[in-house]
CSV table of C-alpha atoms in Angstrom, one decimal:
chain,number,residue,atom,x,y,z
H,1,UNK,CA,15.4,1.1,-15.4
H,2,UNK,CA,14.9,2.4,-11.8
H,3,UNK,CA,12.5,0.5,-9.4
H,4,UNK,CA,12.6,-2.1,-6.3
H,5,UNK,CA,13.3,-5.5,-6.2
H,6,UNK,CA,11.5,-8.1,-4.3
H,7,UNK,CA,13.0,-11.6,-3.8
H,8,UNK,CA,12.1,-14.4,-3.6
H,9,UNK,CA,9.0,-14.3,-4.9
H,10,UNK,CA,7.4,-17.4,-3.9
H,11,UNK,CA,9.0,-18.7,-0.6
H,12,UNK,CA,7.8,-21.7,1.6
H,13,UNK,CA,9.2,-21.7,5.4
H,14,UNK,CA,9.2,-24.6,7.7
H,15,UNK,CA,7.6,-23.6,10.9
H,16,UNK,CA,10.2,-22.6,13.9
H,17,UNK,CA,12.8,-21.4,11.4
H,18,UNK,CA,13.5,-17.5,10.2
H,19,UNK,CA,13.4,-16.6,7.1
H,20,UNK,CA,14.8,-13.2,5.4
H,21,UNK,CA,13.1,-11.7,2.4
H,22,UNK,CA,15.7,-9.2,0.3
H,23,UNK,CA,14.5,-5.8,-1.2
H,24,UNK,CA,16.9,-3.7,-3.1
H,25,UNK,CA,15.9,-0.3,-4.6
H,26,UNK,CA,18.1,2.0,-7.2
H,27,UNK,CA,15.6,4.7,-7.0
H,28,UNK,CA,17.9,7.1,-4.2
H,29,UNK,CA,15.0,6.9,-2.6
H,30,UNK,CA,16.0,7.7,1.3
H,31,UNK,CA,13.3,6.2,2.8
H,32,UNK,CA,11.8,2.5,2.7
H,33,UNK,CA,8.8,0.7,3.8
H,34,UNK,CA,7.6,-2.9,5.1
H,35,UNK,CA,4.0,-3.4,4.4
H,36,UNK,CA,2.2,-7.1,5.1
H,37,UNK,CA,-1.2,-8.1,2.7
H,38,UNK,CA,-4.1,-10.5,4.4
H,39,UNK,CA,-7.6,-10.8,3.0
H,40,UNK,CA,-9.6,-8.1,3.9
H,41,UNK,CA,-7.3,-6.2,5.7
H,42,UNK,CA,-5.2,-4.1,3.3
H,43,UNK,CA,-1.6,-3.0,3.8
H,44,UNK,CA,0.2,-2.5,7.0
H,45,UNK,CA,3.3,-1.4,8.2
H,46,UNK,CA,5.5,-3.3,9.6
H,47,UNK,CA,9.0,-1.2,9.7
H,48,UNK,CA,9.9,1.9,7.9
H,49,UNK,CA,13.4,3.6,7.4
H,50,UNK,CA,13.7,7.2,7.0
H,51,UNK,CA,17.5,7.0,6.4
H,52,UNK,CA,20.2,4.7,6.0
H,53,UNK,CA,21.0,3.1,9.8
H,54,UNK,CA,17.7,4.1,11.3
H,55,UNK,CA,14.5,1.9,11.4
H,56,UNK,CA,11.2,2.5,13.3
H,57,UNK,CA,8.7,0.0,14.1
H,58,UNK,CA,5.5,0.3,12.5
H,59,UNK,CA,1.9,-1.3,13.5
H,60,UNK,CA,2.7,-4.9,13.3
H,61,UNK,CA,6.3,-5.3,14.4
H,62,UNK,CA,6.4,-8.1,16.4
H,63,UNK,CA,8.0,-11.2,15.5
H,64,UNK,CA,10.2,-9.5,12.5
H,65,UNK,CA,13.1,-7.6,12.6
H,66,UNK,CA,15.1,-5.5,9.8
H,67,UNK,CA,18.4,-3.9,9.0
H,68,UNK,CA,19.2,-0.7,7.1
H,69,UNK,CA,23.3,-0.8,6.0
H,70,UNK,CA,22.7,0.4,2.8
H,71,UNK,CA,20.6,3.2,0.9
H,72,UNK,CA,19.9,0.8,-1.3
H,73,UNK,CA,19.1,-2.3,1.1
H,74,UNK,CA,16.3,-3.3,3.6
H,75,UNK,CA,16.1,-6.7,4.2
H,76,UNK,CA,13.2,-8.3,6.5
H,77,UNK,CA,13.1,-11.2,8.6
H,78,UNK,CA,10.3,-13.0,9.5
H,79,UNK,CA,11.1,-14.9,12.5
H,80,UNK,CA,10.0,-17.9,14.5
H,81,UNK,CA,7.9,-15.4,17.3
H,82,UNK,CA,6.0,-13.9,14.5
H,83,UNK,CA,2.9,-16.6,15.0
H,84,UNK,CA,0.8,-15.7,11.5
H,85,UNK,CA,3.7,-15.6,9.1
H,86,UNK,CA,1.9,-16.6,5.7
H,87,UNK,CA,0.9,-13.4,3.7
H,88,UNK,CA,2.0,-11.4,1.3
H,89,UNK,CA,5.2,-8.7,2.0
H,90,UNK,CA,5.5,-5.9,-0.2
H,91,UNK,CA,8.3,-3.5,0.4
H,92,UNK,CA,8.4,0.2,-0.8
H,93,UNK,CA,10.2,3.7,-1.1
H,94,UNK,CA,9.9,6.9,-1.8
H,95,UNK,CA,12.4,10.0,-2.0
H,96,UNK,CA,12.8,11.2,1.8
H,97,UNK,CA,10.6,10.7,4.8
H,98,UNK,CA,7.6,13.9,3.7
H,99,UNK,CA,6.9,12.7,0.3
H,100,UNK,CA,4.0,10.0,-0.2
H,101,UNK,CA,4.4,8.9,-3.7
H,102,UNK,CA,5.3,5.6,-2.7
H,103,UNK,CA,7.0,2.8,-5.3
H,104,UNK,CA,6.3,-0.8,-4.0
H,105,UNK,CA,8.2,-3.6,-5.3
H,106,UNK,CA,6.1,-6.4,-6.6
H,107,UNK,CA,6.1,-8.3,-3.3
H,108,UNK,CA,7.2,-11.9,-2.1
H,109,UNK,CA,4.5,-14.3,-1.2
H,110,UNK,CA,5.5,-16.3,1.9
H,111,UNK,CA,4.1,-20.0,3.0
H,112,UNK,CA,4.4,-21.6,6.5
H,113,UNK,CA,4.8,-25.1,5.7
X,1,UNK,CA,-8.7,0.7,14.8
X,2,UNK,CA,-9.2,0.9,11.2
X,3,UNK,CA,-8.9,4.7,10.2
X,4,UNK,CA,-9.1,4.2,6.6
X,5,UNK,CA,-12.1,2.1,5.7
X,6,UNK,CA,-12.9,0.5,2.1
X,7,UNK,CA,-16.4,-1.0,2.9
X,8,UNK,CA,-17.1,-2.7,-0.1
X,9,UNK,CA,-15.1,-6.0,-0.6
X,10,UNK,CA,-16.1,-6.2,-4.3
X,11,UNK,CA,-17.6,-4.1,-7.2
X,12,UNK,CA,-19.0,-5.7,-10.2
X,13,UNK,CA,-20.0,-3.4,-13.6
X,14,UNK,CA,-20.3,-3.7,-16.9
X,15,UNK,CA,-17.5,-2.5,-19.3
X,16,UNK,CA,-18.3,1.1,-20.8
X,17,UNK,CA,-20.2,1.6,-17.4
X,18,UNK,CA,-19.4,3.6,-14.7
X,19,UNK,CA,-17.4,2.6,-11.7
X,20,UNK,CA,-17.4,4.3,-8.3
X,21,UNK,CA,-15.1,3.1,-5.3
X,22,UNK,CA,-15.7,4.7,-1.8
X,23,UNK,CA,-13.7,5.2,0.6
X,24,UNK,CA,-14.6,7.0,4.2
X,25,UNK,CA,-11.3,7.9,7.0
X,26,UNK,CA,-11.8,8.5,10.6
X,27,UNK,CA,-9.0,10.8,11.0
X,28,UNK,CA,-10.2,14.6,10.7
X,29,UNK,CA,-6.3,15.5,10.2
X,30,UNK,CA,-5.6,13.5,7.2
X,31,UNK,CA,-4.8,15.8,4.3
X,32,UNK,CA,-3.9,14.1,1.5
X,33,UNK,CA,-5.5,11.0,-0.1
X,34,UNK,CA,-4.4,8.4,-2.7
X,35,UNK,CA,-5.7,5.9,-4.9
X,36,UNK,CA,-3.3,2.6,-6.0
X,37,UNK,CA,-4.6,-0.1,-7.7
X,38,UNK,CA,-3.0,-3.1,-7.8
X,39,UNK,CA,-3.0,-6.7,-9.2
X,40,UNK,CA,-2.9,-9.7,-8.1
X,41,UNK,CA,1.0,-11.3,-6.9
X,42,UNK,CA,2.2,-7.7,-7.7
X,43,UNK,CA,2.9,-4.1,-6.1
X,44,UNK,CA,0.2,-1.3,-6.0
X,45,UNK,CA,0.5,1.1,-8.7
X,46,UNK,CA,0.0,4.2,-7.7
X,47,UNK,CA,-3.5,5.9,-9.8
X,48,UNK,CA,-4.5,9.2,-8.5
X,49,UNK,CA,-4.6,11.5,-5.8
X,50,UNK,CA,-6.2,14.9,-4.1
X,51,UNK,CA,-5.0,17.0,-1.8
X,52,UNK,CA,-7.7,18.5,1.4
X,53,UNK,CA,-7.3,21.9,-0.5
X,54,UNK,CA,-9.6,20.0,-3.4
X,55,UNK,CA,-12.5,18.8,-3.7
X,56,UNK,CA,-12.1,16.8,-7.2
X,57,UNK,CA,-9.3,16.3,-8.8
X,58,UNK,CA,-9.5,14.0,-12.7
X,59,UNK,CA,-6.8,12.6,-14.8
X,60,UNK,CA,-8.4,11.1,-18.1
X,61,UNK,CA,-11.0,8.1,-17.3
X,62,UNK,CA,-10.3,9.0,-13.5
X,63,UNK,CA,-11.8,10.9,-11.1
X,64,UNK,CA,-11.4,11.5,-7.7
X,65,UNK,CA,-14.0,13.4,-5.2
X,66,UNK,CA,-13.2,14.5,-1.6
X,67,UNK,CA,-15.9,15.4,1.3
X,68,UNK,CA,-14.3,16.6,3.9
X,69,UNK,CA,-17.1,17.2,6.4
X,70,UNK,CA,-18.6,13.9,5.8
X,71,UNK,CA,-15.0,12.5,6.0
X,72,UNK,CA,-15.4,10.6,2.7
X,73,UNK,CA,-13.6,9.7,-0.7
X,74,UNK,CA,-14.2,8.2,-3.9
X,75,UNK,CA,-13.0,7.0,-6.6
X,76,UNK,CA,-14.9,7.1,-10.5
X,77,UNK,CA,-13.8,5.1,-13.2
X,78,UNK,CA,-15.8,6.0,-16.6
X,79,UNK,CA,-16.1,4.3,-19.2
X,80,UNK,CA,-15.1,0.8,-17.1
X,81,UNK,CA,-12.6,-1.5,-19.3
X,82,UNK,CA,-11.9,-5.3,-18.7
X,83,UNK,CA,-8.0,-3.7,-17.6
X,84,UNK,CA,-9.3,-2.0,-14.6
X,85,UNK,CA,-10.7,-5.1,-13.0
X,86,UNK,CA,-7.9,-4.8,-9.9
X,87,UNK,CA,-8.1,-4.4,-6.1
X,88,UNK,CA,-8.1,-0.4,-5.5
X,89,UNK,CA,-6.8,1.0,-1.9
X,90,UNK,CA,-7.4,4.0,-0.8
X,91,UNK,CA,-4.8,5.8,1.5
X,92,UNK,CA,-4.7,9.1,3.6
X,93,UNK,CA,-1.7,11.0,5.2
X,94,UNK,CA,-1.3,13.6,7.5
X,95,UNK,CA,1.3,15.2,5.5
X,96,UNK,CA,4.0,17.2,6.8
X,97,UNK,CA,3.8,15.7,10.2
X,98,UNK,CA,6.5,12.8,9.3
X,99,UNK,CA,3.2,9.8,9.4
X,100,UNK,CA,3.3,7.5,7.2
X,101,UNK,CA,0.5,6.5,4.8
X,102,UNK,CA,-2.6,4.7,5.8
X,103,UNK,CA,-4.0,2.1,4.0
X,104,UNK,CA,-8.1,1.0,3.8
X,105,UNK,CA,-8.6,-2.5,3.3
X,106,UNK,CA,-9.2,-2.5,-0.3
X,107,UNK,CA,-11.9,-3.1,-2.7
X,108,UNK,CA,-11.6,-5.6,-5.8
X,109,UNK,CA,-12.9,-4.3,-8.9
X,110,UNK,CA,-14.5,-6.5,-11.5
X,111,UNK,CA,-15.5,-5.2,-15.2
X,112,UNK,CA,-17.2,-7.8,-17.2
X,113,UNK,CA,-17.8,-7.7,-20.7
């Protein structure tokens, strides 16, 4: 079964420390998507990768940082600079850059403890 | 600047009634618009979408209608069942340009017995 995979889902972080959430897709999808989830503000983008050793900054980059080794891979990580970390991180894909039909993974919900 | 706006929090109807979500965008470029639905501590799902060339666009018990000159969306569920209650986003893209979807903020649907 093709999809994405989101872990942990449930992850508590003490404040001051980073903390790297994993999402793994075996879709072939070439590019992949960051997207954060607060109350009454809907999804936004935090990084997006079109292809495999390229990343852009999306709307709400500061304070995270990502890699892109691997088709398959693109890891986030929250760091200590981003100040509102708590929310809910969804990650996505789709088949190249131009096509829209997006496939989110079922998302990792992260506390600031 | 919120570009894709969902200005009903909420929604509350009855099952076997009729549910309409709305949706209005800013952005006189977008040209392609998507409905996902999600539920609660997972991904979105995506649901339905139309294209700028359309006006309507229906897959079974959903329908989607598009205004372009009043720069507005929606969304019609009929008949309602207690499996749609879910938050619904709309989304818009400016496709072919190499953007990335937009999200609104979301609106969570109830259906009640």
């Amino acid at each position: 079964d093709g999809g994405i995979t989101q872990s942990p889902k449930y992850l508590f972080r003490k404040e001051g420390q980073n903390v790297t959430l994993s999402c793994e897709q075996n879709l072939n999808h070439d590019a992949m998507y960051w997207y954060r989830q607060d109350p009454g503000q809907g999804l936004r983008l935090i990084y997006y990768s079109q292809i495999v050793n390229d990343f852009q900054k999306g709307d709400i980059a500061e304070g995270y940082s990502v890699s892109r080794e691997k088709k398959e891979s693109f890891p986030l990580t929250v760091t200590s600079a981003q100040k509102n970390p708590t929310a809910f991180y969804l990650c996505a894909s789709s088949i190249n850059w131009d096509n829209y039909g997006y496939t989110f993974g079922s998302g990792t919900r992260l506390t600031v403890v | 600047d919120q570009q894709v706006k969902q200005n009903s929090p909420s929604l509350s109807v009855q099952e076997g009634r009729i549910s309409i979500l709305n949706c209005d965008y800013t952005n006189s470029m977008f040209d392609y618009f998507l409905w996902y639905k999600k539920y609660p501590a997972e991904g979105p799902t995506f649901l339905i979408s139309i294209s700028s060339i359309k006006d309507k666009n229906e897959d079974g018990r959903f329908t989607v209608f598009l205004n372009k000159s009043a720069k507005h969306l929606s969304l019609h569920i009929v008949p309602s069942q207690p499996g749609d209650s879910a938050v619904y986003f709309c989304a818009a893209i400016l496709t072919g340009g190499g953007n990335k979807l937009t999200f609104g903020t979301g609106t969570q649907l109830k259906v009640e017995l």
